[in-house]
CSV table of C-alpha atoms and ligand atoms in Angstrom, one decimal:
chain,number,residue,atom,x,y,z
J,235,MET,CA,1.2,-25.1,-2.0
J,236,ILE,CA,2.6,-21.7,-1.2
J,237,GLU,CA,2.2,-20.4,-4.8
J,238,LEU,CA,-1.6,-20.5,-4.6
J,239,THR,CA,-3.9,-17.5,-4.9
J,240,ILE,CA,-6.7,-16.9,-2.4
J,241,ALA,CA,-9.2,-18.3,-4.9
J,242,GLU,CA,-7.0,-21.4,-5.5
J,243,ALA,CA,-6.2,-22.0,-1.9
J,244,ASN,CA,-9.9,-21.7,-1.0
J,245,LYS,CA,-10.8,-24.3,-3.6
J,246,GLY,CA,-8.0,-26.6,-2.2
J,247,LEU,CA,-9.3,-26.2,1.4
J,248,LYS,CA,-12.9,-26.8,0.4
J,249,GLU,CA,-12.0,-30.0,-1.5
J,250,LYS,CA,-9.9,-31.1,1.5
J,251,LYS,CA,-6.7,-31.3,-0.6
J,252,PHE,CA,-4.9,-29.8,2.4
J,253,SER,CA,-5.8,-28.2,5.7
J,254,SER,CA,-5.4,-24.6,6.8
J,255,THR,CA,-2.9,-25.9,9.3
J,256,GLU,CA,-0.8,-27.6,6.6
J,257,LEU,CA,-1.0,-24.4,4.5
J,258,THR,CA,-0.1,-22.2,7.4
J,259,GLN,CA,2.9,-24.4,8.4
J,260,SER,CA,4.2,-24.3,4.8
J,261,TYR,CA,4.3,-20.5,4.9
J,262,LEU,CA,5.9,-20.5,8.3
J,263,ASP,CA,8.6,-22.8,7.0
J,264,HIS,CA,9.1,-20.7,3.9
J,265,ILE,CA,9.3,-17.5,6.0
J,266,GLU,CA,11.9,-19.2,8.2
J,267,LYS,CA,14.0,-20.2,5.2
J,268,THR,CA,13.8,-16.9,3.3
J,269,ASP,CA,13.3,-14.1,5.7
J,270,GLY,CA,16.9,-13.9,6.9
J,271,THR,CA,17.6,-12.7,3.4
J,272,LEU,CA,14.5,-10.6,2.6
J,273,ASN,CA,13.5,-9.1,6.0
J,274,SER,CA,9.9,-8.7,5.0
J,275,TYR,CA,8.6,-9.6,8.5
J,276,VAL,CA,9.3,-7.7,11.7
J,277,THR,CA,7.2,-10.1,13.8
J,278,VAL,CA,6.2,-13.7,13.0
J,279,THR,CA,3.1,-14.7,15.0
J,280,LYS,CA,3.5,-18.5,14.7
J,281,GLU,CA,1.3,-19.5,17.7
J,282,VAL,CA,-1.5,-17.2,16.8
J,283,ALA,CA,-1.3,-18.4,13.1
J,284,LEU,CA,-1.5,-22.0,14.0
J,285,GLU,CA,-4.3,-21.5,16.5
J,286,GLN,CA,-6.4,-19.6,13.9
J,287,ALA,CA,-5.6,-22.2,11.3
J,288,LYS,CA,-6.8,-24.9,13.7
J,289,LYS,CA,-10.0,-23.0,14.3
J,290,ALA,CA,-10.6,-22.7,10.5
J,291,ASP,CA,-10.0,-26.5,10.1
J,292,GLU,CA,-12.4,-27.3,12.9
J,293,LYS,CA,-15.1,-25.2,11.4
J,294,GLY,CA,-14.2,-26.8,8.1
J,295,SER,CA,-16.7,-25.1,5.7
J,296,PHE,CA,-14.4,-22.5,4.1
J,297,GLU,CA,-17.6,-20.7,3.0
J,298,ASN,CA,-15.9,-17.3,3.4
J,299,PRO,CA,-13.1,-17.1,0.8
J,300,LEU,CA,-10.6,-15.8,3.3
J,301,GLU,CA,-11.2,-18.6,5.9
J,302,GLY,CA,-8.0,-20.3,6.8
J,303,ILE,CA,-5.9,-18.2,4.4
J,304,PRO,CA,-2.5,-17.0,5.7
J,305,MET,CA,-1.7,-13.3,5.4
J,306,ASN,CA,0.3,-10.5,7.0
J,307,LEU,CA,-0.4,-6.9,8.1
J,308,LYS,CA,1.9,-3.9,7.6
J,309,ASP,CA,3.3,-3.1,11.1
J,310,ILE,CA,1.3,0.2,11.3
J,311,ILE,CA,-2.0,-1.6,11.6
J,312,CYS,CA,-2.9,-2.3,15.2
J,313,THR,CA,-3.2,-5.9,16.4
J,314,LYS,CA,-4.5,-6.5,19.9
J,315,ASP,CA,-1.8,-8.0,22.2
J,316,ILE,CA,0.7,-8.2,19.2
J,317,LYS,CA,3.4,-5.6,18.9
J,318,THR,CA,2.7,-2.7,16.5
J,319,THR,CA,5.8,-0.6,16.1
J,320,ALA,CA,5.4,1.5,12.9
J,321,CYS,CA,9.0,0.2,12.5
J,322,SER,CA,10.2,3.0,14.7
J,323,LYS,CA,12.2,3.1,17.9
J,324,ILE,CA,9.6,5.3,19.6
J,325,LEU,CA,7.0,2.5,19.3
J,326,GLU,CA,9.5,-0.4,19.5
J,327,ASP,CA,7.7,-2.0,22.5
J,328,PHE,CA,4.2,-0.8,21.9
J,329,THR,CA,1.5,-3.5,22.1
J,330,PRO,CA,-2.0,-2.1,21.2
J,331,PRO,CA,-4.9,-2.9,23.5
J,332,TYR,CA,-7.3,-3.2,20.5
J,333,ASN,CA,-7.5,-4.3,16.9
J,334,ALA,CA,-7.8,-1.9,14.0
J,335,ASP,CA,-11.1,-2.3,12.1
J,336,VAL,CA,-9.3,-4.0,9.2
J,337,THR,CA,-7.6,-6.4,11.5
J,338,GLN,CA,-10.9,-7.3,13.2
J,339,ARG,CA,-12.7,-7.7,9.8
J,340,LEU,CA,-10.0,-10.0,8.5
J,341,LEU,CA,-9.9,-12.1,11.7
J,342,ASP,CA,-13.7,-12.3,11.8
J,343,SER,CA,-13.6,-13.6,8.2
J,344,GLY,CA,-11.3,-16.4,9.3
J,345,ALA,CA,-8.0,-15.2,7.8
J,346,VAL,CA,-4.8,-16.4,9.5
J,347,LEU,CA,-2.3,-13.8,10.7
J,348,LEU,CA,1.3,-14.9,9.9
J,349,GLY,CA,2.8,-11.7,11.3
J,350,LYS,CA,3.6,-8.1,10.9
J,351,ALA,CA,5.4,-6.8,7.9
J,352,ASN,CA,8.2,-4.3,7.5
J,353,THR,CA,7.7,-0.7,6.4
J,354,ASP,CA,9.4,2.6,6.3
J,355,GLN,CA,9.2,4.2,9.7
J,356,PHE,CA,5.6,5.6,10.2
J,357,ALA,CA,5.0,4.7,6.4
J,358,MET,CA,7.2,7.7,5.4
J,359,GLY,CA,9.3,6.7,2.5
J,360,SER,CA,9.5,4.9,-0.9
J,361,SER,CA,12.2,2.3,-0.3
J,362,SER,CA,11.6,0.7,3.2
J,363,GLU,CA,15.2,1.8,4.0
J,364,SER,CA,14.0,4.0,6.9
J,365,SER,CA,12.6,1.1,8.9
J,366,TYR,CA,14.2,0.9,12.4
J,367,PHE,CA,14.4,-2.9,11.8
J,368,GLY,CA,16.5,-2.7,8.6
J,369,VAL,CA,15.7,-2.6,4.9
J,370,THR,CA,13.5,-5.2,3.1
J,371,LYS,CA,15.3,-6.6,0.1
J,372,ASN,CA,13.7,-7.0,-3.4
J,373,PRO,CA,13.1,-10.7,-4.0
J,374,TRP,CA,14.1,-10.3,-7.7
J,375,ASN,CA,17.5,-9.0,-6.8
J,376,THR,CA,18.5,-8.6,-3.2
J,377,GLU,CA,20.9,-5.7,-3.9
J,378,TYR,CA,17.8,-3.6,-4.8
J,379,VAL,CA,15.1,-2.0,-2.7
J,380,ALA,CA,11.6,-3.5,-2.4
J,381,GLY,CA,10.0,-0.1,-2.6
J,382,GLY,CA,8.0,1.5,0.1
J,383,SER,CA,6.6,2.2,2.4
J,384,SER,CA,4.8,-1.2,2.2
J,385,GLY,CA,8.0,-3.0,1.2
J,386,GLY,CA,7.5,-5.9,3.6
J,387,PRO,CA,3.9,-6.6,2.4
J,388,ALA,CA,4.9,-6.4,-1.3
J,389,ALA,CA,8.1,-8.5,-1.0
J,390,SER,CA,6.3,-11.1,1.1
J,391,VAL,CA,3.5,-11.5,-1.5
J,392,ALA,CA,6.0,-11.6,-4.4
J,393,ALA,CA,8.2,-14.2,-2.6
J,394,ASP,CA,5.3,-16.4,-1.5
J,395,GLN,CA,5.8,-15.7,2.2
J,396,CYS,CA,2.0,-15.2,2.5
J,397,VAL,CA,-1.1,-15.5,0.2
J,398,PHE,CA,-1.9,-11.8,0.6
J,399,ALA,CA,-0.9,-8.8,2.7
J,400,ILE,CA,-2.5,-5.6,3.8
J,401,GLY,CA,-0.6,-2.3,3.3
J,402,THR,CA,-1.4,1.4,3.5
J,403,ASP,CA,-1.1,4.0,0.7
J,404,THR,CA,-0.9,7.7,1.3
J,405,GLY,CA,0.9,8.7,-1.9
J,406,GLY,CA,2.0,5.4,-3.4
J,407,SER,CA,3.0,3.1,-0.5
J,408,ILE,CA,0.9,0.1,-1.8
J,409,ARG,CA,1.3,0.7,-5.5
J,410,GLN,CA,5.0,1.6,-5.8
J,411,PRO,CA,6.3,-1.4,-3.9
J,412,ALA,CA,3.8,-3.7,-5.7
J,413,SER,CA,5.3,-2.3,-9.0
J,414,LEU,CA,8.9,-2.9,-7.8
J,415,CYS,CA,8.3,-6.4,-6.5
J,416,SER,CA,5.7,-7.6,-9.1
J,417,CYS,CA,2.4,-8.1,-7.4
J,418,VAL,CA,-1.0,-6.4,-7.4
J,419,GLY,CA,-1.3,-3.5,-5.0
J,420,PHE,CA,-4.7,-1.9,-4.6
J,421,LYS,CA,-5.2,1.6,-3.2
J,422,VAL,CA,-8.9,2.3,-2.4
J,423,SER,CA,-10.8,5.6,-2.5
J,424,TYR,CA,-10.3,7.7,0.6
J,425,GLY,CA,-12.7,6.5,3.2
J,426,ARG,CA,-13.6,3.2,1.5
J,427,VAL,CA,-11.8,1.1,4.2
J,428,PRO,CA,-11.9,2.5,7.8
J,429,ARG,CA,-8.7,3.9,9.2
J,430,TYR,CA,-9.6,3.2,12.8
J,431,GLY,CA,-6.6,1.6,14.5
J,432,VAL,CA,-4.1,2.4,11.7
J,433,ILE,CA,-1.2,4.6,12.8
J,434,SER,CA,-1.8,7.9,11.0
J,435,TYR,CA,0.6,9.5,8.6
J,436,ALA,CA,-1.5,12.1,6.8
J,437,SER,CA,-5.1,11.7,7.9
J,438,SER,CA,-6.8,13.2,4.9
J,439,PHE,CA,-4.8,11.0,2.5
J,440,ASP,CA,-4.2,7.6,4.3
J,441,THR,CA,-5.9,4.5,2.8
J,442,ILE,CA,-5.7,0.8,3.6
J,443,GLY,CA,-5.7,-1.9,0.9
J,444,PRO,CA,-4.6,-5.4,-0.2
J,445,LEU,CA,-1.4,-6.6,-1.9
J,446,THR,CA,-2.2,-9.8,-3.7
J,447,LYS,CA,-1.1,-12.1,-6.6
J,448,THR,CA,-4.1,-11.3,-8.7
J,449,MET,CA,-6.9,-8.7,-9.2
J,450,GLU,CA,-9.4,-11.4,-8.4
J,451,ASP,CA,-7.8,-11.9,-5.0
J,452,ALA,CA,-7.9,-8.1,-4.4
J,453,ALA,CA,-11.6,-8.1,-5.1
J,454,LEU,CA,-12.0,-11.0,-2.5
J,455,VAL,CA,-10.1,-9.0,0.2
J,456,LEU,CA,-11.9,-5.7,-0.6
J,457,ASN,CA,-15.3,-7.5,-0.1
J,458,VAL,CA,-14.2,-8.1,3.5
J,459,ILE,CA,-12.4,-4.9,4.5
J,460,ALA,CA,-14.4,-2.2,2.7
J,461,GLY,CA,-17.4,-0.4,4.1
J,462,LYS,CA,-18.6,2.0,6.7
J,463,SER,CA,-17.4,1.9,10.3
J,464,GLU,CA,-18.9,3.7,13.3
J,465,ASN,CA,-15.3,4.2,14.4
J,466,ASP,CA,-14.2,6.3,11.4
J,467,SER,CA,-16.5,9.3,10.4
J,468,THR,CA,-14.7,9.6,7.0
J,469,THR,CA,-16.2,6.2,5.8
J,470,PRO,CA,-19.2,7.1,3.7
J,471,ASP,CA,-22.7,5.4,3.9
J,472,GLN,CA,-22.4,4.4,0.3
J,473,PRO,CA,-23.0,0.7,-0.1
J,474,VAL,CA,-20.1,-1.6,-1.0
J,475,PRO,CA,-20.9,-3.7,-4.1
J,476,ASP,CA,-19.8,-7.4,-4.4
J,477,TYR,CA,-16.5,-6.7,-6.2
J,478,THR,CA,-16.3,-10.2,-7.7
J,479,ASN,CA,-19.3,-9.2,-9.9
J,480,PHE,CA,-16.8,-7.1,-11.9
J,481,LEU,CA,-14.4,-9.9,-12.8
J,482,LYS,CA,-15.6,-9.8,-16.3
J,483,GLU,CA,-14.5,-11.3,-19.6
J,484,ASP,CA,-13.7,-8.2,-21.7
J,485,LEU,CA,-13.5,-4.4,-21.8
J,486,THR,CA,-16.1,-3.9,-24.5
J,487,GLY,CA,-17.6,-0.4,-24.2
J,488,MET,CA,-15.0,0.9,-21.8
J,489,ILE,CA,-13.1,4.1,-22.5
J,490,ILE,CA,-9.5,4.2,-21.2
J,491,GLY,CA,-7.6,7.4,-21.0
J,492,VAL,CA,-3.9,7.7,-21.2
J,493,PRO,CA,-2.7,11.0,-19.6
J,494,LYS,CA,0.3,12.2,-21.6
J,495,GLU,CA,1.9,14.0,-18.6
J,496,TYR,CA,2.4,10.6,-16.9
J,497,PHE,CA,5.0,9.7,-19.5
J,498,GLU,CA,7.2,12.7,-18.9
J,499,GLY,CA,10.5,12.0,-17.1
J,500,VAL,CA,9.8,8.3,-17.2
J,501,GLU,CA,12.5,5.8,-18.3
J,502,GLN,CA,12.2,4.7,-21.9
J,503,GLU,CA,12.1,1.0,-21.0
J,504,THR,CA,9.1,1.6,-18.7
J,505,ILE,CA,7.3,3.7,-21.4
J,506,ASP,CA,7.8,1.0,-24.0
J,507,ILE,CA,6.4,-1.7,-21.7
J,508,ILE,CA,3.3,0.4,-20.8
J,509,ASN,CA,2.7,1.2,-24.4
J,510,ALA,CA,2.9,-2.4,-25.4
J,511,ASN,CA,0.3,-3.2,-22.7
J,512,ILE,CA,-1.9,-0.4,-23.9
J,513,GLU,CA,-2.1,-2.3,-27.2
J,514,VAL,CA,-3.2,-5.4,-25.3
J,515,ILE,CA,-5.9,-3.3,-23.6
J,516,LYS,CA,-7.1,-2.1,-27.0
J,517,LYS,CA,-7.4,-5.7,-28.3
J,518,LEU,CA,-9.5,-6.6,-25.2
J,519,GLY,CA,-12.2,-4.2,-26.5
J,520,ALA,CA,-11.5,-0.9,-24.8
J,521,ASN,CA,-11.5,2.4,-26.7
J,522,VAL,CA,-8.2,4.1,-25.7
J,523,ILE,CA,-7.9,7.9,-25.9
J,524,GLU,CA,-5.2,10.4,-25.0
J,525,VAL,CA,-6.1,12.8,-22.2
J,526,SER,CA,-4.3,15.6,-20.5
J,527,LEU,CA,-3.9,16.4,-16.7
J,528,PRO,CA,-1.7,19.5,-16.9
J,529,LEU,CA,-1.6,20.0,-13.1
J,530,THR,CA,0.4,16.8,-12.7
J,531,LYS,CA,3.6,18.8,-12.6
J,532,TYR,CA,2.5,20.3,-9.3
J,533,ALA,CA,1.7,17.0,-7.7
J,534,ILE,CA,5.0,16.4,-5.8
J,535,PRO,CA,5.2,19.8,-4.1
J,536,THR,CA,1.5,19.9,-3.4
J,537,TYR,CA,1.6,16.4,-1.9
J,538,TYR,CA,4.7,16.8,0.2
J,539,LEU,CA,3.5,20.2,1.6
J,540,LEU,CA,0.1,18.9,2.7
J,541,VAL,CA,1.2,15.4,3.8
J,542,LYS,CA,4.2,16.6,5.9
J,543,SER,CA,2.0,19.3,7.5
J,544,GLU,CA,-0.7,16.8,8.5
J,545,ALA,CA,2.0,14.4,9.6
J,546,SER,CA,3.8,17.0,11.8
J,547,THR,CA,0.7,17.4,13.9
J,548,ASN,CA,0.0,13.6,14.0
J,549,MET,CA,3.5,13.1,15.3
J,550,ALA,CA,2.8,15.4,18.3
J,551,ARG,CA,1.2,12.5,20.2
J,552,TYR,CA,4.5,10.7,20.6
J,553,ASP,CA,5.8,12.8,23.5
J,554,GLY,CA,7.6,10.2,25.6
J,555,VAL,CA,4.9,10.4,28.3
J,556,LYS,CA,1.6,8.8,27.2
J,557,TYR,CA,3.1,5.6,25.6
J,558,GLY,CA,6.1,4.5,23.6
J,559,HIS,CA,9.8,5.2,24.2
J,560,THR,CA,10.7,7.5,27.1
J,561,ALA,CA,14.3,8.8,27.4
J,562,ASP,CA,16.0,7.4,30.5
J,563,ASP,CA,17.9,10.4,31.7
J,564,ALA,CA,15.3,13.1,31.1
J,565,LYS,CA,14.7,15.3,34.2
J,566,GLU,CA,11.7,17.6,33.6
J,567,LEU,CA,8.8,17.7,31.1
J,568,LEU,CA,10.4,19.6,28.2
J,569,ASP,CA,13.5,17.5,28.6
J,570,ILE,CA,11.4,14.3,28.4
J,571,TYR,CA,9.7,15.5,25.2
J,572,MET,CA,12.9,16.6,23.5
J,573,LYS,CA,15.1,13.7,24.4
J,574,SER,CA,12.4,11.0,23.8
J,575,ARG,CA,11.5,12.4,20.4
J,576,SER,CA,15.2,13.0,19.4
J,577,GLU,CA,16.0,9.4,20.3
J,578,GLY,CA,12.8,7.8,19.1
J,579,PHE,CA,12.2,9.2,15.7
J,580,GLY,CA,14.3,8.4,12.6
J,581,GLU,CA,15.7,10.9,10.0
J,582,GLU,CA,12.7,11.0,7.7
J,583,VAL,CA,10.3,11.5,10.5
J,584,LYS,CA,12.3,14.4,11.8
J,585,ARG,CA,12.5,15.8,8.3
J,586,THR,CA,8.7,15.5,8.1
J,587,ILE,CA,8.2,17.3,11.4
J,588,MET,CA,10.5,20.2,10.4
J,589,LEU,CA,9.1,20.6,6.9
J,590,GLY,CA,5.4,20.3,8.1
J,591,THR,CA,5.8,22.6,11.1
J,592,TYR,CA,7.5,25.2,8.9
J,593,ALA,CA,4.7,25.0,6.2
J,594,LEU,CA,2.1,25.5,8.9
J,595,SER,CA,3.8,28.3,10.9
J,596,ALA,CA,2.5,31.9,11.1
J,597,GLY,CA,3.6,33.8,8.0
J,598,TYR,CA,4.2,30.7,5.9
J,599,TYR,CA,0.8,29.1,6.2
J,600,ASP,CA,-0.8,31.1,3.4
J,601,ALA,CA,2.2,30.8,1.1
J,602,PHE,CA,2.7,27.0,1.5
J,603,TYR,CA,-0.1,25.0,3.2
J,604,LEU,CA,-3.1,27.1,2.0
J,605,LYS,CA,-1.7,27.3,-1.5
J,606,ALA,CA,-1.1,23.6,-1.7
J,607,ALA,CA,-4.7,23.0,-0.4
J,608,LYS,CA,-6.0,25.2,-3.2
J,609,VAL,CA,-4.0,23.2,-5.8
J,610,ARG,CA,-5.4,20.0,-4.4
J,611,ALA,CA,-8.9,21.3,-5.1
J,612,LEU,CA,-7.9,22.2,-8.7
J,613,MET,CA,-6.4,18.8,-9.2
J,614,GLN,CA,-9.6,17.2,-8.0
J,615,GLN,CA,-11.6,19.2,-10.6
J,616,GLU,CA,-9.2,18.3,-13.3
J,617,PHE,CA,-9.7,14.6,-12.6
J,618,GLU,CA,-13.5,15.0,-12.4
J,619,GLU,CA,-13.4,16.5,-15.9
J,620,VAL,CA,-11.3,13.7,-17.3
J,621,PHE,CA,-13.6,11.1,-15.8
J,622,LEU,CA,-16.5,12.6,-17.7
J,623,LYS,CA,-14.7,11.3,-20.8
J,624,CYS,CA,-13.4,7.9,-19.6
J,625,ASP,CA,-13.9,5.1,-17.2
J,626,ALA,CA,-10.3,4.6,-16.1
J,627,LEU,CA,-6.8,5.8,-16.8
J,628,ILE,CA,-3.7,3.7,-17.6
J,629,THR,CA,-0.2,5.0,-16.7
J,630,PRO,CA,3.1,3.6,-15.5
J,631,THR,CA,3.2,3.2,-11.7
J,632,SER,CA,6.8,4.3,-11.1
J,633,PRO,CA,9.1,6.3,-13.4
J,634,PHE,CA,11.8,3.7,-12.9
J,635,PRO,CA,12.1,0.1,-11.7
J,636,ALA,CA,13.7,-0.8,-8.3
J,637,PHE,CA,16.9,1.1,-7.5
J,638,LYS,CA,20.0,-0.1,-5.6
J,639,ILE,CA,19.8,-0.1,-1.8
J,640,GLY,CA,21.5,3.2,-0.6
J,641,ALA,CA,21.3,4.9,-4.1
J,642,LYS,CA,18.8,7.6,-3.0
J,643,THR,CA,19.2,7.7,0.8
J,644,ASP,CA,21.3,10.9,0.8
J,645,ASP,CA,19.0,12.7,-1.6
J,646,PRO,CA,15.5,13.1,-0.2
J,647,LEU,CA,14.3,15.0,-3.3
J,648,ALA,CA,15.4,12.1,-5.6
J,649,MET,CA,13.6,9.7,-3.3
J,650,TYR,CA,10.4,11.9,-3.4
J,651,ALA,CA,10.5,11.8,-7.2
J,652,ALA,CA,9.8,8.0,-7.0
J,653,ASP,CA,6.2,9.0,-6.1
J,654,THR,CA,5.6,11.3,-9.1
J,655,LEU,CA,3.0,9.1,-10.7
J,656,THR,CA,1.3,7.7,-7.6
J,657,VAL,CA,0.8,10.9,-5.5
J,658,PRO,CA,-2.0,12.4,-7.7
J,659,ALA,CA,-4.5,9.6,-6.7
J,660,GLY,CA,-3.5,10.1,-3.1
J,661,ILE,CA,-4.1,13.9,-3.3
J,662,CYS,CA,-7.5,13.3,-4.9
J,663,GLY,CA,-8.6,10.3,-2.9
J,664,LEU,CA,-9.0,8.1,-6.0
J,665,PRO,CA,-8.9,4.3,-6.3
J,666,SER,CA,-5.9,3.0,-8.1
J,667,ALA,CA,-3.9,-0.2,-8.5
J,668,SER,CA,-0.6,-1.4,-9.8
J,669,LEU,CA,-0.3,-4.6,-11.7
J,670,PRO,CA,2.7,-6.6,-12.9
J,671,ALA,CA,3.3,-5.5,-16.5
J,672,GLY,CA,6.7,-6.7,-17.6
J,673,PHE,CA,10.4,-6.7,-16.7
J,674,SER,CA,13.4,-4.5,-17.4
J,675,LYS,CA,16.5,-5.8,-19.2
J,676,GLU,CA,18.1,-6.5,-15.8
J,677,GLY,CA,15.1,-8.6,-14.9
J,678,LEU,CA,13.5,-6.1,-12.5
J,679,PRO,CA,9.6,-5.8,-12.5
J,680,ILE,CA,7.7,-2.9,-14.0
J,681,GLY,CA,4.2,-2.1,-13.0
J,682,MET,CA,1.2,-0.6,-14.8
J,683,GLN,CA,-1.2,1.7,-12.9
J,684,ILE,CA,-5.0,1.9,-13.3
J,685,ILE,CA,-6.8,4.9,-11.8
J,686,ALA,CA,-10.6,5.4,-11.6
J,687,ASN,CA,-13.0,8.0,-10.2
J,688,GLN,CA,-13.8,8.1,-6.5
J,689,TYR,CA,-15.6,5.0,-5.2
J,690,LYS,CA,-15.3,3.3,-8.7
J,691,GLU,CA,-13.1,0.5,-7.4
J,692,GLU,CA,-15.0,-1.8,-9.6
J,693,LYS,CA,-13.6,-0.2,-12.8
J,694,VAL,CA,-10.1,-0.7,-11.6
J,695,ILE,CA,-11.0,-4.3,-10.8
J,696,GLN,CA,-12.6,-4.9,-14.2
J,697,VAL,CA,-9.7,-3.5,-16.3
J,698,GLY,CA,-7.1,-5.2,-14.1
J,699,HIS,CA,-8.8,-8.6,-14.1
J,700,VAL,CA,-9.4,-8.7,-17.9
J,701,PHE,CA,-5.8,-7.6,-18.5
J,702,GLN,CA,-4.5,-10.4,-16.2
J,703,LYS,CA,-6.6,-13.0,-18.1
J,704,ALA,CA,-4.8,-12.0,-21.3
J,705,THR,CA,-1.3,-11.7,-19.9
J,706,ASP,CA,1.0,-13.8,-17.6
J,707,TRP,CA,3.2,-11.2,-16.0
J,708,HIS,CA,1.6,-11.9,-12.6
J,709,THR,CA,2.5,-15.6,-12.8
J,710,LYS,CA,6.3,-15.0,-13.0
J,711,LYS,CA,8.2,-15.9,-9.8
J,712,PRO,CA,11.6,-14.7,-8.5
J,713,THR,CA,14.2,-17.3,-7.6
J,714,LEU,CA,15.3,-17.1,-4.0
I,1099,LIG,N1,6.8,8.0,-0.3
I,1099,LIG,C1,5.6,8.7,0.0
I,1099,LIG,C2,5.8,9.5,1.3
I,1099,LIG,O1,6.8,9.4,2.0
I,1099,LIG,C3,4.4,7.8,0.1
I,1099,LIG,C4,4.3,7.1,1.4
I,1099,LIG,C5,3.0,6.5,1.6
I,1099,LIG,O2,2.2,6.4,0.7
I,1099,LIG,N2,2.8,6.1,2.9
I,1099,LIG,O3,5.0,10.3,1.7
């Protein structure tokens, strides 16, 4: 039962093959059995889950595809009366008084909350190693990282600890762990899903999206969570299409671009796998052309300057006074700020605050922050031009498969390089997904990335769905 997709589970529920309570209990049992090893969950909300499942069973119609379906939320998404920690010490005991818009939309649609999933502290990282609650292990080989920052959501989907999960993606945090764990990870256009109630990392980059077993499931979740909210002024008025209308049969008439810069510095095995899949895409009717995005080489410095600058100001609210951790022995105000923040923030968060504050400070603002903001605008123009010629782009998601736990923790720049291929869509606010595309010789998953123009989620869905109908990478399971 726990291997089902949303679409399959919904069918089973409708046909009364099993109840939501039975389905939910199976997941709770599986979490109990496997999470001692994986550490995908930081909180399991057993009572809440069983109560919601009961409600879904009592209603019994399962008209809404998410009704009675067990899922989890990354622990930076606020849940009323349920701890939301950002996997940091500073918010270790923080219980929000309200739900995030996404939480509310999912609960209103009848989805069942199994718990809160592990992440790098404040979503800063690419390996989930910076979580205050310990690293999430890769289900394919537990000596390896699950990726990050949405390592918990990705590992839990891959290891059947939920039907789907919700993560956040600033510069790759949904797509990269999806690639490393072998599931679908969907980053939406900036503004497509409201950010209200999601703990901010970099406010002009952050997006919220699903991690699922199939592209069809991603479309079903997006139908529920996408769309304008009065609580977030960056959500546009633009109507949300029914994304399931784009679950088509072939790619006839579509033009797919392959940007050559996205293959530089990528491991040969990954290149070979993506190239083999591009051949599959051609057979499905798409016209594949080579394109060029020369500014890609500036993506990492541009991204990290802008994101760390925004983050350094977002982190100012954790002052040890308003909420969250307060140092015990602090005597006066400045002392409270300094001690609480020193004790409460992890290494990567402190590195973020220092880097961002430096880039924004008088005398350096023009040279760093402003310059990066200008490069961002140029990169957006470059994508606009490429999307005049093609419907979507295909690239590898990550330059390499999962790496060993501890391999990059002493070298922040090597860690940042894991995001080379995912940050451009973050910088430019573009929709983009990672899909299972193959395995390395060591049996570690490799993901393929699809990128489309802003608010063209449906193009990503069409390419991904047709690709999954023709391949079976997404059906492979790790043995736990
Ligand atoms: N690893 C990247 C960072 O630390 C991406 C994280 C994210 O998308 N939240 O910024």
